[in-house]
Tab-separated table of C-alpha atoms in Angstrom:
chain	number	residue	atom	x	y	z
A	1	MET	CA	-6.131	-2.796	6.425
A	2	ARG	CA	-8.518	-4.616	4.092
A	3	SER	CA	-12.139	-3.651	3.866
A	4	THR	CA	-13.146	-7.231	3.125
A	5	ARG	CA	-16.419	-8.041	4.808
A	6	PRO	CA	-16.720	-11.260	6.765
A	7	GLY	CA	-18.000	-14.197	4.780
A	8	ARG	CA	-17.119	-12.711	1.435
A	9	ALA	CA	-14.099	-14.029	-0.371
A	10	ARG	CA	-12.468	-11.605	-2.739
A	11	SER	CA	-10.779	-12.707	-5.876
A	12	GLU	CA	-7.213	-11.582	-5.312
A	13	SER	CA	-6.560	-10.874	-8.968
A	14	ALA	CA	-9.719	-8.750	-9.308
A	15	ARG	CA	-8.846	-6.930	-6.085
A	16	LEU	CA	-5.364	-6.071	-7.315
A	17	ALA	CA	-6.645	-5.132	-10.776
A	18	ILE	CA	-9.060	-2.645	-9.194
A	19	MET	CA	-6.425	-1.130	-6.943
A	20	HIS	CA	-3.877	-0.807	-9.744
A	21	ALA	CA	-6.530	0.726	-12.021
A	22	ALA	CA	-7.381	3.368	-9.406
A	23	VAL	CA	-3.722	4.354	-8.972
A	24	ARG	CA	-3.112	4.340	-12.734
A	25	LEU	CA	-6.089	6.628	-13.498
A	26	LEU	CA	-5.419	9.106	-10.708
A	27	PRO	CA	-2.743	11.368	-12.289
A	28	GLU	CA	-4.858	11.897	-15.405
A	29	LEU	CA	-8.305	12.274	-13.827
A	30	GLY	CA	-7.449	13.843	-10.475
A	31	PHE	CA	-9.290	12.795	-7.321
A	32	SER	CA	-12.449	14.720	-8.202
A	33	GLY	CA	-12.503	13.264	-11.733
A	34	LEU	CA	-11.913	9.661	-10.678
A	35	THR	CA	-15.105	7.567	-10.668
A	36	ILE	CA	-15.979	4.010	-9.694
A	37	GLU	CA	-17.217	3.543	-13.295
A	38	ARG	CA	-13.848	4.432	-14.781
A	39	ILE	CA	-12.000	2.253	-12.284
A	40	ALA	CA	-14.312	-0.679	-13.058
A	41	SER	CA	-13.889	-0.242	-16.786
A	42	GLU	CA	-10.088	0.084	-16.503
A	43	ALA	CA	-9.908	-3.000	-14.271
A	44	GLY	CA	-12.303	-5.025	-16.426
A	45	VAL	CA	-14.766	-5.686	-13.617
A	46	GLY	CA	-18.339	-4.612	-12.907
A	47	LYS	CA	-19.149	-1.599	-10.709
A	48	GLN	CA	-20.977	-3.889	-8.305
A	49	THR	CA	-17.806	-5.893	-7.762
A	50	ILE	CA	-16.119	-2.751	-6.508
A	51	TYR	CA	-19.035	-1.652	-4.340
A	52	ARG	CA	-19.164	-5.091	-2.770
A	53	TRP	CA	-15.658	-4.563	-1.405
A	54	TRP	CA	-15.218	-0.801	-0.959
A	55	PRO	CA	-17.700	1.942	-0.066
A	56	SER	CA	-15.919	4.679	-2.055
A	57	LYS	CA	-12.992	5.596	-4.280
A	58	SER	CA	-11.156	7.109	-1.313
A	59	ALA	CA	-11.359	3.746	0.508
A	60	ILE	CA	-9.797	1.988	-2.518
A	61	LEU	CA	-6.939	4.490	-2.605
A	62	ALA	CA	-6.416	4.236	1.159
A	63	GLU	CA	-6.060	0.466	0.816
A	64	CYS	CA	-3.470	1.027	-1.953
A	65	VAL	CA	-1.435	3.223	0.393
A	66	LEU	CA	-1.843	1.016	3.451
A	67	GLU	CA	-0.728	-2.075	1.514
A	68	GLY	CA	2.210	-0.225	-0.007
A	69	LEU	CA	0.935	-0.667	-3.563
A	70	THR	CA	1.536	3.046	-4.046
A	71	PRO	CA	3.840	4.929	-1.714
A	72	GLY	CA	2.309	7.114	0.946
A	73	PHE	CA	5.166	9.492	1.243
A	74	SER	CA	6.274	10.674	4.669
A	75	PRO	CA	9.490	12.670	4.246
A	76	VAL	CA	11.824	12.697	7.215
A	77	VAL	CA	13.599	15.909	8.171
A	78	ALA	CA	17.400	15.716	8.256
A	79	ASN	CA	19.574	16.831	11.140
A	80	SER	CA	22.670	18.568	9.810
A	81	GLY	CA	22.825	20.915	12.790
A	82	ASP	CA	21.504	23.751	10.604
A	83	LEU	CA	17.753	24.084	11.140
A	84	GLU	CA	17.239	26.562	8.321
A	85	ALA	CA	18.888	24.244	5.795
A	86	ASP	CA	17.129	21.136	7.116
A	87	LEU	CA	13.646	22.682	7.033
A	88	THR	CA	14.237	24.203	3.605
A	89	GLU	CA	15.210	20.809	2.221
A	90	TRP	CA	12.323	19.018	3.948
A	91	LEU	CA	9.718	21.457	2.647
A	92	ALA	CA	11.243	21.395	-0.853
A	93	VAL	CA	11.056	17.582	-0.956
A	94	LEU	CA	7.444	17.700	0.220
A	95	GLN	CA	6.581	20.360	-2.334
A	96	THR	CA	8.258	18.477	-5.197
A	97	ALA	CA	6.185	15.416	-4.325
A	98	LEU	CA	2.967	17.456	-4.150
A	99	ASP	CA	3.711	19.085	-7.509
A	100	GLU	CA	3.322	15.651	-9.082
A	101	PRO	CA	-0.378	15.386	-10.073
A	102	GLY	CA	-0.743	11.722	-9.133
A	103	PHE	CA	0.701	12.184	-5.660
A	104	ARG	CA	-1.219	15.402	-5.104
A	105	SER	CA	-4.494	13.653	-5.977
A	106	LEU	CA	-3.550	10.679	-3.826
A	107	MET	CA	-2.986	12.911	-0.788
A	108	ARG	CA	-6.313	14.658	-1.380
A	109	GLY	CA	-7.897	11.222	-1.452
A	110	MET	CA	-6.206	10.318	1.843
A	111	VAL	CA	-7.762	13.366	3.487
A	112	VAL	CA	-11.195	12.304	2.251
A	113	ALA	CA	-10.626	8.711	3.403
A	114	ALA	CA	-9.571	9.945	6.849
A	115	VAL	CA	-12.642	12.151	7.237
A	116	GLU	CA	-15.037	9.503	5.948
A	117	ASP	CA	-13.862	6.577	8.049
A	118	ASP	CA	-12.586	6.741	11.624
A	119	ALA	CA	-10.689	3.438	11.376
A	120	LEU	CA	-8.984	4.554	8.177
A	121	ARG	CA	-8.091	7.853	9.862
A	122	SER	CA	-6.134	6.043	12.559
A	123	ALA	CA	-4.475	3.682	10.086
A	124	LEU	CA	-3.534	6.506	7.721
A	125	TYR	CA	-2.256	8.655	10.566
A	126	GLU	CA	0.008	5.804	11.651
A	127	ASN	CA	1.148	5.192	8.098
A	128	LEU	CA	1.615	8.765	6.881
A	129	ALA	CA	2.260	10.970	9.911
A	130	LEU	CA	3.848	8.760	12.553
A	131	PRO	CA	6.975	7.859	10.565
A	132	SER	CA	7.992	11.500	10.244
A	133	GLU	CA	6.091	13.833	12.571
A	134	PRO	CA	7.770	12.858	15.867
A	135	LEU	CA	11.147	13.287	14.145
A	136	LEU	CA	10.151	16.775	13.028
A	137	VAL	CA	9.113	17.644	16.590
A	138	GLU	CA	12.394	16.209	17.910
A	139	ARG	CA	14.361	18.187	15.333
A	140	LEU	CA	12.619	21.379	16.461
A	141	GLU	CA	13.237	20.538	20.120
A	142	GLU	CA	16.926	20.189	19.420
A	143	ALA	CA	16.862	23.510	17.573
A	144	ARG	CA	15.288	25.104	20.651
A	145	THR	CA	18.180	23.838	22.754
A	146	SER	CA	20.772	25.134	20.303
A	147	GLY	CA	19.063	28.527	20.053
A	148	GLN	CA	18.001	28.141	16.416
A	149	LEU	CA	14.260	28.335	17.053
A	150	ARG	CA	12.324	31.566	17.008
A	151	GLY	CA	10.244	32.603	20.014
A	152	SER	CA	9.003	30.100	22.557
A	153	ALA	CA	6.056	28.312	20.897
A	154	SER	CA	6.109	24.564	21.519
A	155	PRO	CA	7.870	22.427	18.888
A	156	ARG	CA	4.646	20.430	18.469
A	157	VAL	CA	2.656	23.538	17.562
A	158	LEU	CA	5.415	24.681	15.224
A	159	ALA	CA	5.394	21.280	13.505
A	160	GLU	CA	1.607	21.342	13.163
A	161	SER	CA	1.729	24.855	11.738
A	162	LEU	CA	4.232	23.822	9.071
A	163	VAL	CA	2.320	20.667	8.138
A	164	GLY	CA	-0.952	22.609	8.366
A	165	ALA	CA	0.234	25.331	5.987
A	166	VAL	CA	1.097	22.652	3.424
A	167	LEU	CA	-2.238	20.915	4.024
A	168	TYR	CA	-4.146	24.158	3.583
A	169	ARG	CA	-2.483	24.744	0.213
A	170	LEU	CA	-3.275	21.171	-0.792
A	171	LEU	CA	-6.955	21.463	0.059
A	172	ALA	CA	-8.248	24.989	-0.150
A	173	THR	CA	-6.783	26.678	-3.155
A	174	ALA	CA	-7.057	25.648	-6.778
A	175	ALA	CA	-4.294	27.772	-8.260
A	176	ASP	CA	-0.852	28.761	-6.964
A	177	GLN	CA	-0.417	25.533	-5.083
A	178	SER	CA	3.187	25.891	-4.037
A	179	VAL	CA	3.976	26.601	-0.440
A	180	ARG	CA	6.371	29.458	0.179
A	181	VAL	CA	9.267	27.515	1.557
A	182	ASP	CA	11.432	30.480	2.570
A	183	ASP	CA	8.599	32.171	4.420
A	184	LEU	CA	7.647	29.003	6.264
A	185	VAL	CA	11.236	28.402	7.302
A	186	GLU	CA	11.507	31.996	8.446
A	187	LEU	CA	8.413	31.503	10.579
A	188	VAL	CA	10.146	28.835	12.620
A	189	ALA	CA	13.897	29.263	12.346
A	190	GLN	CA	15.964	31.999	13.897
A	191	PRO	CA	17.806	33.733	11.031
A	192	ARG	CA	21.524	33.026	10.798
A	193	ARG	CA	23.580	35.981	11.945
B	1	MET	CA	-25.094	26.514	-6.119
B	2	ARG	CA	-27.657	23.847	-6.807
B	3	SER	CA	-26.675	20.516	-8.208
B	4	THR	CA	-29.979	20.210	-10.045
B	5	ARG	CA	-29.452	18.570	-13.393
B	6	PRO	CA	-31.063	20.107	-16.461
B	7	GLY	CA	-34.472	18.723	-17.366
B	8	ARG	CA	-35.116	17.411	-13.882
B	9	ALA	CA	-37.449	19.371	-11.691
B	10	ARG	CA	-36.896	18.930	-8.004
B	11	SER	CA	-39.718	19.049	-5.563
B	12	GLU	CA	-38.785	21.995	-3.389
B	13	SER	CA	-40.324	20.502	-0.271
B	14	ALA	CA	-38.467	17.201	-0.717
B	15	ARG	CA	-35.249	19.068	-1.430
B	16	LEU	CA	-35.559	21.098	1.762
B	17	ALA	CA	-36.614	18.057	3.799
B	18	ILE	CA	-33.459	16.233	2.675
B	19	MET	CA	-31.172	19.165	3.450
B	20	HIS	CA	-32.733	19.771	6.877
B	21	ALA	CA	-32.506	16.050	7.671
B	22	ALA	CA	-28.788	15.997	6.822
B	23	VAL	CA	-28.070	18.981	9.075
B	24	ARG	CA	-30.224	17.573	11.885
B	25	LEU	CA	-28.506	14.166	11.876
B	26	LEU	CA	-24.968	15.494	11.687
B	27	PRO	CA	-24.240	16.331	15.373
B	28	GLU	CA	-25.358	12.880	16.490
B	29	LEU	CA	-23.846	10.734	13.720
B	30	GLY	CA	-20.750	12.746	12.792
B	31	PHE	CA	-19.670	13.083	9.172
B	32	SER	CA	-18.311	9.538	8.950
B	33	GLY	CA	-21.476	8.081	10.500
B	34	LEU	CA	-23.908	10.013	8.305
B	35	THR	CA	-25.342	7.919	5.468
B	36	ILE	CA	-27.644	8.589	2.526
B	37	GLU	CA	-29.917	5.855	3.954
B	38	ARG	CA	-30.333	7.674	7.257
B	39	ILE	CA	-30.909	11.014	5.561
B	40	ALA	CA	-33.539	9.446	3.269
B	41	SER	CA	-35.302	7.808	6.185
B	42	GLU	CA	-35.227	10.990	8.291
B	43	ALA	CA	-36.536	13.061	5.361
B	44	GLY	CA	-39.189	10.521	4.394
B	45	VAL	CA	-37.940	10.076	0.836
B	46	GLY	CA	-36.329	7.209	-1.063
B	47	LYS	CA	-32.552	6.892	-1.428
B	48	GLN	CA	-32.900	7.173	-5.185
B	49	THR	CA	-34.534	10.591	-4.810
B	50	ILE	CA	-31.391	11.814	-3.068
B	51	TYR	CA	-29.003	10.212	-5.560
B	52	ARG	CA	-30.952	11.776	-8.425
B	53	TRP	CA	-30.054	15.221	-7.089
B	54	TRP	CA	-26.765	14.858	-5.222
B	55	PRO	CA	-23.773	12.571	-5.784
B	56	SER	CA	-22.806	12.342	-2.101
B	57	LYS	CA	-23.566	13.406	1.458
B	58	SER	CA	-20.827	16.039	1.302
B	59	ALA	CA	-22.554	17.631	-1.704
B	60	ILE	CA	-25.844	17.839	0.254
B	61	LEU	CA	-24.089	19.514	3.185
B	62	ALA	CA	-22.236	21.916	0.882
B	63	GLU	CA	-25.566	22.987	-0.604
B	64	CYS	CA	-26.882	23.582	2.938
B	65	VAL	CA	-23.948	25.890	3.668
B	66	LEU	CA	-24.014	27.666	0.301
B	67	GLU	CA	-27.734	28.381	0.619
B	68	GLY	CA	-27.345	29.579	4.206
B	69	LEU	CA	-29.574	26.830	5.595
B	70	THR	CA	-26.844	26.138	8.134
B	71	PRO	CA	-24.205	28.738	8.846
B	72	GLY	CA	-20.766	28.275	7.364
B	73	PHE	CA	-18.892	30.187	9.981
B	74	SER	CA	-16.110	32.537	8.953
B	75	PRO	CA	-14.981	34.442	12.047
B	76	VAL	CA	-13.495	37.883	11.438
B	77	VAL	CA	-10.476	38.991	13.440
B	78	ALA	CA	-10.913	42.211	15.418
B	79	ASN	CA	-8.559	45.174	15.312
B	80	SER	CA	-8.138	46.614	18.784
B	81	GLY	CA	-4.545	47.638	18.111
B	82	ASP	CA	-3.332	44.731	20.252
B	83	LEU	CA	-2.430	41.814	17.953
B	84	GLU	CA	-1.926	39.330	20.762
B	85	ALA	CA	-5.409	40.015	22.171
B	86	ASP	CA	-7.055	40.034	18.745
B	87	LEU	CA	-5.538	36.707	17.632
B	88	THR	CA	-6.256	35.076	20.981
B	89	GLU	CA	-9.907	36.056	20.708
B	90	TRP	CA	-10.155	35.011	17.061
B	91	LEU	CA	-8.663	31.561	17.685
B	92	ALA	CA	-10.812	31.069	20.788
B	93	VAL	CA	-13.978	31.862	18.834
B	94	LEU	CA	-12.925	29.445	16.093
B	95	GLN	CA	-12.073	26.740	18.633
B	96	THR	CA	-15.377	27.164	20.487
B	97	ALA	CA	-17.220	26.689	17.198
B	98	LEU	CA	-15.165	23.604	16.317
B	99	ASP	CA	-15.775	22.103	19.773
B	100	GLU	CA	-19.447	21.852	18.825
B	101	PRO	CA	-19.898	18.371	17.271
B	102	GLY	CA	-22.355	19.489	14.590
B	103	PHE	CA	-20.153	22.310	13.370
B	104	ARG	CA	-17.015	20.185	13.557
B	105	SER	CA	-18.661	17.496	11.408
B	106	LEU	CA	-19.987	20.128	9.017
B	107	MET	CA	-16.502	21.568	8.473
B	108	ARG	CA	-15.095	18.071	7.889
B	109	GLY	CA	-17.819	17.596	5.299
B	110	MET	CA	-16.869	20.893	3.628
B	111	VAL	CA	-13.286	19.674	3.229
B	112	VAL	CA	-14.548	16.490	1.574
B	113	ALA	CA	-16.917	18.455	-0.691
B	114	ALA	CA	-14.070	20.759	-1.730
B	115	VAL	CA	-11.757	17.853	-2.575
B	116	GLU	CA	-14.446	15.912	-4.438
B	117	ASP	CA	-15.783	18.685	-6.628
B	118	ASP	CA	-13.756	21.517	-8.168
B	119	ALA	CA	-16.787	23.798	-8.614
B	120	LEU	CA	-17.803	23.288	-4.990
B	121	ARG	CA	-14.233	24.035	-3.923
B	122	SER	CA	-14.389	27.473	-5.507
B	123	ALA	CA	-17.868	28.192	-4.157
B	124	LEU	CA	-16.955	27.050	-0.652
B	125	TYR	CA	-13.703	28.988	-0.697
B	126	GLU	CA	-15.640	32.137	-1.586
B	127	ASN	CA	-18.233	31.433	1.071
B	128	LEU	CA	-16.019	30.278	3.942
B	129	ALA	CA	-12.575	31.805	3.436
B	130	LEU	CA	-13.054	35.007	1.468
B	131	PRO	CA	-15.186	36.806	4.076
B	132	SER	CA	-12.453	36.557	6.697
B	133	GLU	CA	-9.055	35.570	5.295
B	134	PRO	CA	-8.154	38.875	3.589
B	135	LEU	CA	-9.060	40.670	6.823
B	136	LEU	CA	-6.721	38.404	8.756
B	137	VAL	CA	-3.923	39.116	6.280
B	138	GLU	CA	-4.648	42.868	6.532
B	139	ARG	CA	-4.637	42.653	10.318
B	140	LEU	CA	-1.226	40.972	10.222
B	141	GLU	CA	0.081	43.550	7.740
B	142	GLU	CA	-0.921	46.323	10.099
B	143	ALA	CA	0.787	44.487	12.950
B	144	ARG	CA	3.952	44.332	10.874
B	145	THR	CA	3.845	48.116	10.463
B	146	SER	CA	3.327	48.669	14.174
B	147	GLY	CA	6.117	46.242	15.089
B	148	GLN	CA	3.844	43.641	16.695
B	149	LEU	CA	4.691	40.828	14.284
B	150	ARG	CA	7.480	38.360	14.862
B	151	GLY	CA	10.203	37.919	12.253
B	152	SER	CA	9.675	38.834	8.626
B	153	ALA	CA	7.546	36.030	7.148
B	154	SER	CA	4.806	37.368	4.866
B	155	PRO	CA	1.415	38.037	6.498
B	156	ARG	CA	-0.188	35.676	3.951
B	157	VAL	CA	2.044	32.783	4.999
B	158	LEU	CA	1.433	33.576	8.669
B	159	ALA	CA	-2.341	33.571	8.057
B	160	GLU	CA	-2.139	30.263	6.191
B	161	SER	CA	-0.057	28.733	8.956
B	162	LEU	CA	-2.625	29.711	11.590
B	163	VAL	CA	-5.572	28.472	9.534
B	164	GLY	CA	-3.549	25.402	8.529
B	165	ALA	CA	-2.755	24.470	12.127
B	166	VAL	CA	-6.477	24.571	12.940
B	167	LEU	CA	-7.272	22.570	9.784
B	168	TYR	CA	-4.672	19.939	10.657
B	169	ARG	CA	-6.229	19.444	14.089
B	170	LEU	CA	-9.661	19.210	12.490
B	171	LEU	CA	-8.611	16.523	10.026
B	172	ALA	CA	-5.710	14.439	11.209
B	173	THR	CA	-6.115	13.689	14.863
B	174	ALA	CA	-8.933	11.886	16.562
B	175	ALA	CA	-8.272	12.848	20.173
B	176	ASP	CA	-7.089	16.093	21.750
B	177	GLN	CA	-8.733	18.223	19.094
B	178	SER	CA	-8.196	21.633	20.636
B	179	VAL	CA	-5.667	23.956	19.088
B	180	ARG	CA	-3.145	25.490	21.471
B	181	VAL	CA	-4.260	29.077	21.215
B	182	ASP	CA	-1.434	30.624	23.268
B	183	ASP	CA	1.236	28.790	21.333
B	184	LEU	CA	-0.248	29.744	17.980
B	185	VAL	CA	-0.471	33.386	19.002
B	186	GLU	CA	3.101	33.255	20.228
B	187	LEU	CA	4.171	31.925	16.840
B	188	VAL	CA	2.968	35.068	15.126
B	189	ALA	CA	2.834	37.922	17.627
B	190	GLN	CA	5.783	39.699	19.162
B	191	PRO	CA	5.447	39.313	22.935
B	192	ARG	CA	4.387	42.454	24.822
B	193	ARG	CA	7.265	43.981	26.708
């Protein structure tokens, strides 16, 4: 999804320079520290060039993800037959990615982009959630059938609670960012006897 | 928390007019539809007046919440001795609030403010989460003691999963915004025999 406005040609090299600059600055500055000024300076363009094409820094970063310039990570849960092991691995992979400052800041930016722009929300949901979320729900449904799921809450609600707990850690708290993988797995999976 | 910069006096009446205008426009426009232009026009001030004092619409809305001009709702869970009833009521109250377009948009704006500004994140966390979250954790701890809690996951992780599931619905999905109260309660509470 490009935010190009009709009737305005964008210089492709300037566009790519801006997008690469935003991604390059993100790990060092964090999402809150990133500014259009710094991106412009890093890309060697004027601020007005950026504002002509994007309304905000989150929109630039969303375009980077949607065009695959920087990976919007959507880890897929495995199916080894052992729910506890599969969820533990899935959450650990997610947590390792979120421990990386650049990726963490990128995901914070995606949340902002999704809240600020309804069209971006749909595009980002398709890009970041749809490749993996239905597989997580399916995995939990299979675990229900094989008696590995706790209680009787719907697999969809269980999936949203797991993703939500990670999201809450990403957004609300400044320190102690890690999710508690064992506890989250325990919430969902029936303990092995 | 005021974002007043040193050496710049703000006209108190203009400041309040801007904040009231932002809150008034929010239910109709939504967070993504709200613009500094519309707020300026509604408040009868110039755009530059707003930008002199606030960097973004989310920062204006955060100031409204932090000064109590519009309530930042932090529902407290009851303790009737019946965890299932208490959580059901708590989630229903939260959901009813989030079904109201103005409040829903306000909470989306608070997420953006928290991601964009580290100081606002701390202030908003204190204002919106601290009045109620420790009480929820305490309530779950008591339920553990009285055998009403499922499994052995820590009360803190359970609380974050409940809040996270609500947050995920608030942020990620466009349609079907309601949380599934019964399913979320079932996730945490031991069913009554």
